[in-house]
C-alpha cells in the first residue's frame, strides 16, 4: 500500500485530494493547522474503509514537519507520495505589505514545501523512489494587483520543483508542480460578503473559454494521475490547469479580485 502525506488537508483542494488518493488505495497522512477539520478528513476516509490518520502540523515549523514524517514511518512504514498543498493567500498592495505578511506567505507556501521535501525525500529513497507534487498557482506566471507576495511564493515553488527534481532524480523521486487558476474552495470564497464571492466566481467562469470554474476534484484528478506510473516521464515541470484562462490575451478580462 502506498503512503501519501498531504499538507493543508483540512479542507478545499487538500481534503479532496486526500479522499481521492485514499480511494486509489493509498494510506493517507492528512495534516493541517485546523485540527478539527483535518480530523474530519481522516474520519471521512476511514468511514469509506480507507486508512488515514490526521496530524496537527504547521508546515513552517521544522520540528513539527520532522515529527509528521516520523509518525508516517511508525504508523504506515514509510512515505511514497507527498502533496505540498498547504497555502495561504495574502491580498495587499506591495507598499502596504509588511515583512510579517511576507514571512507568513513565504513561510507557508514556500518554506513549508521545502521542509516537507527535505524530510520526505530520504524516506522515499529507502522505498525505492516516490513522487512530490507541489500545488503552485497560475499566479506564478501572470497575476493580479495586490498579490505580490502570493505570486512570488508560487513562482518560487516552481523553482523549488525544478531544483528538487534535479537533486532527487538519482533517488527515483519525481517532483512536479501543478498551477491551477481559481478553484472553488474557501480560499476563493474568502471575500467580506457573499455578493463579492459570487462576483469572483462569475468573473473566473467568464474568463474561461469553456465557462468552467475549476473544482477541487479537477486538481485531485490531475494529482492522482501525476503520482501514478503513467506520469513517469514528468519531473521538474509545472503543469498549468486553468480551464483555458491563460490562453486569452484580452487583458484585464478578470478584474481585481
Ligand atoms: N483556490 C484557489 O483558487 C487556488 C488556485 C491555485 C492554487 N491554489 C493553492 O492550492 C492550495 C490549497 O488551497 P485551497 O484553495 O484548498 O485553500 P484552503 O484555504 O481551502 O486550504 C488551504 C489549507 O492550508 C492550510 N494551512 C494554512 N496555513 C497552514 C500552515 N501554516 N500549516 C499547515 N497548513 C496550513 C489551511 O488551514 C487550509 O486547510 C494552496 O496552496 C493554494 O495556494 C488555490
GROMACS .gro file of C-alpha atoms and ligand atoms in nm:
model
  301
    1UNK     CA    1   0.000   0.000   0.000
    2UNK     CA    2   0.140   0.339  -0.097
    3UNK     CA    3   0.154   0.609   0.169
    4UNK     CA    4   0.066   0.968   0.083
    5UNK     CA    5   0.132   1.271   0.303
    6UNK     CA    6  -0.090   1.568   0.221
    7UNK     CA    7  -0.045   1.908   0.386
    8UNK     CA    8  -0.331   2.155   0.421
    9UNK     CA    9  -0.571   1.860   0.411
   10UNK     CA   10  -0.841   2.006   0.639
   11UNK     CA   11  -1.050   2.145   0.354
   12UNK     CA   12  -1.052   2.256  -0.009
   13UNK     CA   13  -0.808   2.100  -0.256
   14UNK     CA   14  -0.612   1.920   0.018
   15UNK     CA   15  -0.914   1.739   0.159
   16UNK     CA   16  -1.048   1.633  -0.182
   17UNK     CA   17  -0.701   1.516  -0.289
   18UNK     CA   18  -0.669   1.313   0.032
   19UNK     CA   19  -1.008   1.149  -0.034
   20UNK     CA   20  -0.912   1.076  -0.395
   21UNK     CA   21  -0.572   0.922  -0.317
   22UNK     CA   22  -0.737   0.714  -0.043
   23UNK     CA   23  -0.993   0.592  -0.299
   24UNK     CA   24  -0.700   0.496  -0.523
   25UNK     CA   25  -0.568   0.276  -0.242
   26UNK     CA   26  -0.317   0.495  -0.056
   27UNK     CA   27  -0.285   0.519   0.320
   28UNK     CA   28  -0.317   0.890   0.399
   29UNK     CA   29  -0.135   1.114   0.643
   30UNK     CA   30  -0.354   1.425   0.643
   31UNK     CA   31  -0.206   1.730   0.813
   32UNK     CA   32  -0.315   2.087   0.876
   33UNK     CA   33  -0.322   2.356   1.142
   34UNK     CA   34  -0.703   2.316   1.161
   35UNK     CA   35  -0.719   2.018   1.397
   36UNK     CA   36  -1.093   1.955   1.400
   37UNK     CA   37  -1.132   1.976   1.023
   38UNK     CA   38  -0.829   1.763   0.942
   39UNK     CA   39  -0.959   1.500   1.185
   40UNK     CA   40  -1.282   1.509   0.985
   41UNK     CA   41  -1.088   1.444   0.662
   42UNK     CA   42  -0.927   1.134   0.814
   43UNK     CA   43  -1.263   1.023   0.956
   44UNK     CA   44  -1.427   1.052   0.612
   45UNK     CA   45  -1.156   0.828   0.467
   46UNK     CA   46  -1.191   0.570   0.744
   47UNK     CA   47  -1.571   0.571   0.702
   48UNK     CA   48  -1.512   0.460   0.340
   49UNK     CA   49  -1.286   0.178   0.463
   50UNK     CA   50  -0.965   0.366   0.382
   51UNK     CA   51  -0.658   0.408   0.601
   52UNK     CA   52  -0.588   0.756   0.733
   53UNK     CA   53  -0.451   0.948   1.024
   54UNK     CA   54  -0.472   1.318   1.096
   55UNK     CA   55  -0.196   1.534   1.241
   56UNK     CA   56  -0.189   1.896   1.352
   57UNK     CA   57   0.113   2.037   1.174
   58UNK     CA   58   0.221   2.391   1.091
   59UNK     CA   59   0.438   2.340   0.784
   60UNK     CA   60   0.654   2.640   0.881
   61UNK     CA   61   0.774   2.455   1.191
   62UNK     CA   62   1.068   2.225   1.118
   63UNK     CA   63   1.022   2.013   1.432
   64UNK     CA   64   0.654   1.954   1.357
   65UNK     CA   65   0.733   1.861   0.996
   66UNK     CA   66   1.005   1.619   1.106
   67UNK     CA   67   0.768   1.460   1.356
   68UNK     CA   68   0.497   1.423   1.089
   69UNK     CA   69   0.730   1.206   0.881
   70UNK     CA   70   0.838   1.008   1.187
   71UNK     CA   71   0.471   0.930   1.255
   72UNK     CA   72   0.421   0.834   0.889
   73UNK     CA   73   0.702   0.579   0.931
   74UNK     CA   74   0.585   0.446   1.266
   75UNK     CA   75   0.217   0.418   1.163
   76UNK     CA   76   0.237   0.326   0.794
   77UNK     CA   77   0.600   0.219   0.738
   78UNK     CA   78   0.721   0.498   0.509
   79UNK     CA   79   0.619   0.760   0.252
   80UNK     CA   80   0.576   0.728  -0.127
   81UNK     CA   81   0.382   1.043  -0.214
   82UNK     CA   82   0.397   1.399  -0.081
   83UNK     CA   83   0.149   1.667  -0.183
   84UNK     CA   84   0.270   2.011  -0.072
   85UNK     CA   85  -0.070   2.175  -0.074
   86UNK     CA   86  -0.083   2.391   0.243
   87UNK     CA   87  -0.112   2.751   0.139
   88UNK     CA   88  -0.230   3.098   0.230
   89UNK     CA   89  -0.328   3.386   0.008
   90UNK     CA   90  -0.249   3.746   0.101
   91UNK     CA   91  -0.413   4.042  -0.069
   92UNK     CA   92  -0.247   4.382  -0.026
   93UNK     CA   93  -0.072   4.648  -0.230
   94UNK     CA   94   0.303   4.585  -0.239
   95UNK     CA   95   0.389   4.903  -0.049
   96UNK     CA   96   0.131   4.821   0.218
   97UNK     CA   97   0.261   4.466   0.264
   98UNK     CA   98   0.478   4.439   0.572
   99UNK     CA   99   0.757   4.195   0.637
  100UNK     CA  100   0.542   3.985   0.876
  101UNK     CA  101   0.291   3.933   0.591
  102UNK     CA  102   0.579   3.838   0.362
  103UNK     CA  103   0.722   3.592   0.615
  104UNK     CA  104   0.382   3.430   0.668
  105UNK     CA  105   0.310   3.371   0.299
  106UNK     CA  106   0.662   3.266   0.203
  107UNK     CA  107   0.678   3.061   0.523
  108UNK     CA  108   0.369   2.854   0.448
  109UNK     CA  109   0.375   2.841   0.067
  110UNK     CA  110   0.749   2.804   0.006
  111UNK     CA  111   0.941   2.717   0.323
  112UNK     CA  112   0.673   2.464   0.416
  113UNK     CA  113   0.715   2.283   0.084
  114UNK     CA  114   1.094   2.295   0.121
  115UNK     CA  115   1.084   2.147   0.473
  116UNK     CA  116   0.842   1.870   0.377
  117UNK     CA  117   1.052   1.783   0.071
  118UNK     CA  118   1.370   1.778   0.279
  119UNK     CA  119   1.228   1.528   0.528
  120UNK     CA  120   1.019   1.320   0.286
  121UNK     CA  121   1.290   1.253   0.028
  122UNK     CA  122   1.527   1.034   0.237
  123UNK     CA  123   1.226   0.823   0.343
  124UNK     CA  124   1.112   0.786  -0.018
  125UNK     CA  125   1.467   0.690  -0.114
  126UNK     CA  126   1.453   0.394   0.125
  127UNK     CA  127   1.132   0.280  -0.051
  128UNK     CA  128   1.299   0.297  -0.393
  129UNK     CA  129   1.151   0.630  -0.501
  130UNK     CA  130   0.844   0.849  -0.484
  131UNK     CA  131   0.655   1.148  -0.620
  132UNK     CA  132   0.627   1.500  -0.482
  133UNK     CA  133   0.352   1.729  -0.614
  134UNK     CA  134   0.373   2.099  -0.530
  135UNK     CA  135   0.049   2.292  -0.558
  136UNK     CA  136   0.163   2.620  -0.712
  137UNK     CA  137  -0.073   2.855  -0.897
  138UNK     CA  138  -0.139   3.030  -1.225
  139UNK     CA  139  -0.025   3.340  -1.032
  140UNK     CA  140   0.331   3.210  -1.073
  141UNK     CA  141   0.310   3.314  -1.440
  142UNK     CA  142   0.064   3.603  -1.455
  143UNK     CA  143  -0.108   3.764  -1.164
  144UNK     CA  144  -0.340   4.040  -1.049
  145UNK     CA  145  -0.276   4.356  -0.850
  146UNK     CA  146  -0.237   4.318  -0.472
  147UNK     CA  147  -0.097   3.966  -0.484
  148UNK     CA  148   0.279   4.031  -0.492
  149UNK     CA  149   0.385   3.800  -0.210
  150UNK     CA  150   0.146   3.523  -0.309
  151UNK     CA  151   0.265   3.537  -0.671
  152UNK     CA  152   0.629   3.539  -0.559
  153UNK     CA  153   0.573   3.239  -0.331
  154UNK     CA  154   0.408   3.039  -0.609
  155UNK     CA  155   0.679   3.129  -0.864
  156UNK     CA  156   0.937   3.027  -0.603
  157UNK     CA  157   0.762   2.693  -0.570
  158UNK     CA  158   0.827   2.626  -0.938
  159UNK     CA  159   1.198   2.696  -0.886
  160UNK     CA  160   1.194   2.459  -0.591
  161UNK     CA  161   1.020   2.197  -0.806
  162UNK     CA  162   1.288   2.212  -1.075
  163UNK     CA  163   1.581   2.215  -0.832
  164UNK     CA  164   1.437   1.931  -0.623
  165UNK     CA  165   1.373   1.727  -0.940
  166UNK     CA  166   1.746   1.753  -1.018
  167UNK     CA  167   1.866   1.674  -0.666
  168UNK     CA  168   1.625   1.384  -0.617
  169UNK     CA  169   1.626   1.225  -0.962
  170UNK     CA  170   1.902   0.979  -0.865
  171UNK     CA  171   1.677   0.855  -0.586
  172UNK     CA  172   1.397   0.790  -0.836
  173UNK     CA  173   1.187   1.072  -0.694
  174UNK     CA  174   0.985   1.281  -0.939
  175UNK     CA  175   0.887   1.637  -0.846
  176UNK     CA  176   0.610   1.817  -1.032
  177UNK     CA  177   0.421   2.144  -0.981
  178UNK     CA  178   0.053   2.196  -1.057
  179UNK     CA  179  -0.056   2.553  -1.133
  180UNK     CA  180  -0.432   2.594  -1.111
  181UNK     CA  181  -0.634   2.903  -1.193
  182UNK     CA  182  -0.907   2.987  -0.941
  183UNK     CA  183  -1.055   2.680  -0.774
  184UNK     CA  184  -1.386   2.679  -0.590
  185UNK     CA  185  -1.261   2.645  -0.231
  186UNK     CA  186  -1.279   2.852   0.090
  187UNK     CA  187  -0.968   3.037  -0.035
  188UNK     CA  188  -1.157   3.175  -0.335
  189UNK     CA  189  -1.471   3.245  -0.132
  190UNK     CA  190  -1.290   3.446   0.136
  191UNK     CA  191  -1.435   3.788   0.045
  192UNK     CA  192  -1.610   4.003   0.307
  193UNK     CA  193  -1.957   3.948   0.154
  194UNK     CA  194  -2.133   3.663  -0.027
  195UNK     CA  195  -2.206   3.901  -0.315
  196UNK     CA  196  -1.834   3.955  -0.366
  197UNK     CA  197  -1.775   3.580  -0.357
  198UNK     CA  198  -2.038   3.522  -0.625
  199UNK     CA  199  -1.892   3.805  -0.834
  200UNK     CA  200  -1.544   3.646  -0.812
  201UNK     CA  201  -1.683   3.307  -0.913
  202UNK     CA  202  -1.863   3.460  -1.211
  203UNK     CA  203  -1.555   3.652  -1.327
  204UNK     CA  204  -1.343   3.337  -1.333
  205UNK     CA  205  -1.614   3.144  -1.516
  206UNK     CA  206  -1.629   3.421  -1.773
  207UNK     CA  207  -1.251   3.418  -1.812
  208UNK     CA  208  -1.256   3.051  -1.912
  209UNK     CA  209  -1.332   2.979  -2.280
  210UNK     CA  210  -1.526   2.674  -2.164
  211UNK     CA  211  -1.701   2.870  -1.887
  212UNK     CA  212  -1.560   2.644  -1.617
  213UNK     CA  213  -1.476   2.734  -1.262
  214UNK     CA  214  -1.234   2.463  -1.154
  215UNK     CA  215  -1.347   2.239  -0.869
  216UNK     CA  216  -1.110   2.078  -0.615
  217UNK     CA  217  -1.182   1.744  -0.786
  218UNK     CA  218  -1.018   1.876  -1.107
  219UNK     CA  219  -0.694   1.930  -0.916
  220UNK     CA  220  -0.726   1.599  -0.730
  221UNK     CA  221  -0.777   1.411  -1.060
  222UNK     CA  222  -0.457   1.560  -1.202
  223UNK     CA  223  -0.261   1.486  -0.884
  224UNK     CA  224  -0.388   1.127  -0.887
  225UNK     CA  225  -0.255   1.084  -1.239
  226UNK     CA  226   0.075   1.263  -1.170
  227UNK     CA  227   0.157   1.030  -0.882
  228UNK     CA  228   0.080   0.723  -1.094
  229UNK     CA  229   0.335   0.541  -1.309
  230UNK     CA  230   0.154   0.666  -1.619
  231UNK     CA  231   0.318   1.003  -1.550
  232UNK     CA  232   0.667   0.855  -1.512
  233UNK     CA  233   0.803   1.086  -1.784
  234UNK     CA  234   0.717   1.401  -1.591
  235UNK     CA  235   0.956   1.561  -1.349
  236UNK     CA  236   1.081   1.915  -1.293
  237UNK     CA  237   0.786   2.068  -1.477
  238UNK     CA  238   0.497   2.298  -1.391
  239UNK     CA  239   0.161   2.196  -1.531
  240UNK     CA  240  -0.097   2.467  -1.587
  241UNK     CA  241  -0.452   2.363  -1.501
  242UNK     CA  242  -0.658   2.668  -1.583
  243UNK     CA  243  -0.968   2.583  -1.789
  244UNK     CA  244  -0.813   2.787  -2.070
  245UNK     CA  245  -0.792   3.115  -1.878
  246UNK     CA  246  -0.430   3.191  -1.970
  247UNK     CA  247  -0.486   3.128  -2.342
  248UNK     CA  248  -0.681   3.451  -2.366
  249UNK     CA  249  -0.486   3.771  -2.429
  250UNK     CA  250  -0.781   4.001  -2.366
  251UNK     CA  251  -0.609   4.170  -2.080
  252UNK     CA  252  -0.798   4.276  -1.769
  253UNK     CA  253  -1.082   4.041  -1.852
  254UNK     CA  254  -1.066   3.929  -1.491
  255UNK     CA  255  -1.094   4.244  -1.280
  256UNK     CA  256  -0.916   4.263  -0.948
  257UNK     CA  257  -1.050   4.000  -0.706
  258LIG     N1  258  -0.844   2.806  -0.451
  258LIG     C1  259  -0.775   2.856  -0.549
  258LIG     O1  260  -0.825   2.940  -0.626
  258LIG     C2  261  -0.632   2.814  -0.574
  258LIG     C3  262  -0.578   2.833  -0.702
  258LIG     C4  263  -0.446   2.796  -0.726
  258LIG     C5  264  -0.371   2.738  -0.625
  258LIG     N2  265  -0.427   2.720  -0.501
  258LIG     C6  266  -0.342   2.660  -0.398
  258LIG     O2  267  -0.399   2.537  -0.360
  258LIG     C7  268  -0.362   2.507  -0.226
  258LIG     C8  269  -0.487   2.471  -0.147
  258LIG     O3  270  -0.571   2.585  -0.141
  258LIG     P1  271  -0.728   2.580  -0.124
  258LIG     O4  272  -0.785   2.658  -0.233
  258LIG     O5  273  -0.776   2.443  -0.098
  258LIG     O6  274  -0.739   2.674   0.006
  258LIG     P2  275  -0.793   2.649   0.152
  258LIG     O7  276  -0.771   2.778   0.222
  258LIG     O8  277  -0.929   2.594   0.146
  258LIG     O9  278  -0.695   2.536   0.207
  258LIG     C9  279  -0.563   2.562   0.245
  258LIG    C10  280  -0.533   2.477   0.367
  258LIG    O10  281  -0.398   2.506   0.407
  258LIG    C11  282  -0.398   2.510   0.549
  258LIG     N3  283  -0.285   2.586   0.602
  258LIG    C12  284  -0.271   2.722   0.606
  258LIG     N4  285  -0.159   2.754   0.672
  258LIG    C13  286  -0.101   2.638   0.710
  258LIG    C14  287   0.018   2.606   0.781
  258LIG     N5  288   0.098   2.701   0.829
  258LIG     N6  289   0.047   2.475   0.802
  258LIG    C15  290  -0.034   2.377   0.756
  258LIG     N7  291  -0.149   2.402   0.689
  258LIG    C16  292  -0.181   2.530   0.667
  258LIG    C17  293  -0.531   2.576   0.584
  258LIG    O11  294  -0.566   2.558   0.719
  258LIG    C18  295  -0.624   2.511   0.486
  258LIG    O12  296  -0.683   2.395   0.537
  258LIG    C19  297  -0.290   2.632  -0.172
  258LIG    O13  298  -0.151   2.613  -0.178
  258LIG    C20  299  -0.333   2.740  -0.269
  258LIG    O14  300  -0.241   2.845  -0.276
  258LIG    C21  301  -0.556   2.755  -0.475
   0.00000   0.00000   0.00000
